[in-house]
Structures are given as C-alpha cells and as structure tokens.
Amino acid sequence: LIDALVPPVDETDDEALEVDCKLAKITITADKWPNEIAWSISDQITGKEVVSGSDLQSGATAEWEHCLLEQEGCFVFTIFDSSGDGICCEHGDGSYVLEYDGKHIKEGGAFYDFESTEFACAEDETQEKIPSS
C-alpha cells in the first residue's frame, strides 16, 4: 500500500539529459584582486543566465564544469572584472580558458570591464560553403 503512494520514477528523462548534455569547462587563474572577478554563461537568445561563478583566491586557479543541454541552443560566456582592468598583465598573472564539448573555445585575460564569447551556436545548414581556392 505504501508503494502505491510513491510516484514512479521517469527514467527516460535522465537518459535524455545524458545524451543531449555537453560539458562547458571554465578555468580561471585569478589576478591580485580575485573578489573583482565573476563569470556567467547565458542563453544567447533569451539572455537568461544558465550558470555563473566567482569565489576565487588571489593567484589560485579554479575550475567549474557545467552540463549544457544541446536544446538550450547558443550560449554566451562572459567574464567580468568589476574594477575594469581585466585579470592579467599589470594586475597579476590572471587568465581564463573556456572549453566546450572537449574543444578549446577561448582564452584571455586582457580586457576591461568584461569580455563575451558566443559558443555552441548551430551553423546555418542552408548556408552554402564557399570552396577555398
């Protein structure tokens, strides 16, 4: 009788998530002012934030991994520096790397207030490929 009150588990949803999931990996080495650094991944169409992070230690490297569902579409990674001086060069040896589905997408550190990169955008299948000469 008690078993009848427990709703059944829908295993197909978990299986679908595993199939459609691609891993985004963000690696950030903080500069001398880690409390100024934050990052986010947003849906490019809606602007809705999917995941974000901060909490860095001076000079330390931190990694975040997040599973992004393919049907969510095109994404925008943005790294922020609240003082507007980026995370490298004159202010320490900070840097960042964005990877998606095992591929290197972007790296950097020299920017001002923020730097944004679109990724995981589907190519327009109707667009003709121009052959190289």
Short mmCIF file of C-alpha atoms in Angstrom, two decimals:
data_model
loop_
_atom_site.label_atom_id
_atom_site.label_comp_id
_atom_site.label_asym_id
_atom_site.label_seq_id
_atom_site.Cartn_x
_atom_site.Cartn_y
_atom_site.Cartn_z
CA LEU A 1 0.00 0.00 0.00
CA ILE A 2 2.78 2.48 0.79
CA ASP A 3 4.49 1.74 -2.55
CA ALA A 4 1.34 2.86 -4.34
CA LEU A 5 1.73 6.36 -2.86
CA VAL A 6 5.24 6.86 -4.26
CA PRO A 7 5.18 8.37 -7.77
CA PRO A 8 7.03 6.32 -10.40
CA VAL A 9 10.47 7.49 -11.48
CA ASP A 10 10.63 8.53 -15.14
CA GLU A 11 13.97 7.12 -16.26
CA THR A 12 13.61 8.41 -19.82
CA ASP A 13 14.22 11.99 -18.67
CA ASP A 14 17.58 11.07 -17.11
CA GLU A 15 18.60 9.18 -20.24
CA ALA A 16 17.70 12.15 -22.46
CA LEU A 17 19.77 14.51 -20.29
CA GLU A 18 22.83 12.28 -20.59
CA VAL A 19 22.52 12.08 -24.38
CA ASP A 20 21.97 15.79 -25.03
CA CYS A 21 24.43 17.14 -22.46
CA LYS A 22 27.72 18.77 -23.48
CA LEU A 23 30.24 19.87 -20.89
CA ALA A 24 31.33 23.50 -20.56
CA LYS A 25 34.55 23.91 -18.57
CA ILE A 26 35.75 27.27 -17.27
CA THR A 27 39.25 27.59 -15.84
CA ILE A 28 40.24 30.90 -14.24
CA THR A 29 43.53 31.88 -12.66
CA ALA A 30 42.85 34.94 -10.53
CA ASP A 31 44.92 38.10 -10.53
CA LYS A 32 45.81 40.01 -7.33
CA TRP A 33 42.16 41.09 -6.82
CA PRO A 34 40.06 37.92 -7.10
CA ASN A 35 36.96 39.44 -5.47
CA GLU A 36 36.53 41.61 -8.60
CA ILE A 37 36.17 38.57 -10.91
CA ALA A 38 32.94 36.80 -11.87
CA TRP A 39 31.68 34.90 -14.92
CA SER A 40 28.41 33.70 -16.40
CA ILE A 41 27.01 31.57 -19.21
CA SER A 42 23.72 32.83 -20.64
CA ASP A 43 21.29 31.77 -23.33
CA GLN A 44 22.14 33.93 -26.35
CA ILE A 45 18.51 34.31 -27.48
CA THR A 46 16.74 34.94 -24.16
CA GLY A 47 19.61 36.43 -22.16
CA LYS A 48 18.67 34.11 -19.29
CA GLU A 49 21.64 33.17 -17.12
CA VAL A 50 22.26 29.41 -17.16
CA VAL A 51 25.17 29.25 -14.68
CA SER A 52 27.65 31.64 -13.06
CA GLY A 53 30.56 31.67 -10.67
CA SER A 54 33.00 33.70 -8.63
CA ASP A 55 34.72 32.98 -5.26
CA LEU A 56 38.34 33.00 -6.40
CA GLN A 57 41.53 33.19 -4.36
CA SER A 58 44.42 35.50 -5.29
CA GLY A 59 46.74 33.79 -7.78
CA ALA A 60 44.88 30.47 -7.47
CA THR A 61 43.34 28.53 -10.34
CA ALA A 62 39.73 27.38 -10.11
CA GLU A 63 37.71 25.18 -12.47
CA TRP A 64 33.99 24.90 -12.98
CA GLU A 65 32.22 22.30 -15.12
CA HIS A 66 28.58 22.53 -16.14
CA CYS A 67 26.46 20.30 -18.35
CA LEU A 68 24.68 22.35 -21.01
CA LEU A 69 21.73 20.81 -22.81
CA GLU A 70 22.03 21.00 -26.57
CA GLN A 71 18.41 22.04 -27.00
CA GLU A 72 19.18 25.17 -24.96
CA GLY A 73 20.91 26.50 -28.09
CA CYS A 74 23.55 29.15 -28.50
CA PHE A 75 25.36 30.39 -25.37
CA VAL A 76 27.37 33.44 -24.35
CA PHE A 77 30.25 33.17 -21.87
CA THR A 78 31.08 36.48 -20.16
CA ILE A 79 33.89 37.17 -17.72
CA PHE A 80 33.61 40.34 -15.63
CA ASP A 81 36.10 42.47 -13.72
CA SER A 82 34.32 44.98 -11.50
CA SER A 83 37.26 47.41 -11.43
CA GLY A 84 37.52 47.43 -15.23
CA ASP A 85 41.18 46.39 -15.50
CA GLY A 86 40.93 42.77 -16.64
CA ILE A 87 42.79 39.96 -14.91
CA CYS A 88 46.28 39.99 -16.36
CA CYS A 89 49.29 41.95 -17.21
CA GLU A 90 49.80 44.94 -14.89
CA HIS A 91 47.45 43.47 -12.26
CA GLY A 92 48.81 39.93 -11.90
CA ASP A 93 49.09 36.81 -13.99
CA GLY A 94 45.37 36.08 -14.27
CA SER A 95 43.84 34.28 -17.23
CA TYR A 96 40.82 32.26 -18.28
CA VAL A 97 40.06 29.35 -20.60
CA LEU A 98 36.64 28.30 -21.92
CA GLU A 99 36.19 24.78 -23.28
CA TYR A 100 33.01 23.23 -24.65
CA ASP A 101 32.44 19.59 -25.56
CA GLY A 102 36.17 18.95 -25.23
CA LYS A 103 37.11 21.79 -27.61
CA HIS A 104 39.11 24.89 -26.78
CA ILE A 105 36.82 27.91 -27.41
CA LYS A 106 38.54 30.99 -25.97
CA GLU A 107 41.27 32.11 -23.61
CA GLY A 108 42.33 35.50 -22.41
CA GLY A 109 42.81 37.89 -19.56
CA ALA A 110 43.43 41.30 -21.15
CA PHE A 111 40.06 43.07 -21.18
CA TYR A 112 38.42 45.95 -19.34
CA ASP A 113 35.01 45.58 -17.64
CA PHE A 114 34.04 42.33 -19.37
CA GLU A 115 34.67 40.09 -22.34
CA SER A 116 32.00 37.94 -24.03
CA THR A 117 32.25 34.96 -26.35
CA GLU A 118 29.41 33.16 -28.16
CA PHE A 119 29.73 29.39 -28.42
CA ALA A 120 27.75 26.24 -29.26
CA CYS A 121 25.86 28.10 -31.96
CA ALA A 122 24.47 25.78 -34.64
CA GLU A 123 25.76 26.51 -38.10
CA ASP A 124 23.18 27.57 -40.63
CA GLU A 125 22.70 24.35 -42.60
CA THR A 126 21.23 26.20 -45.56
CA GLN A 127 24.30 28.40 -45.97
CA GLU A 128 26.47 27.34 -48.90
CA LYS A 129 30.08 26.54 -48.16
CA ILE A 130 32.45 28.63 -50.22
CA PRO A 131 35.29 26.46 -51.56
CA SER A 132 38.81 27.68 -50.89
CA SER A 133 40.94 28.35 -53.94
#
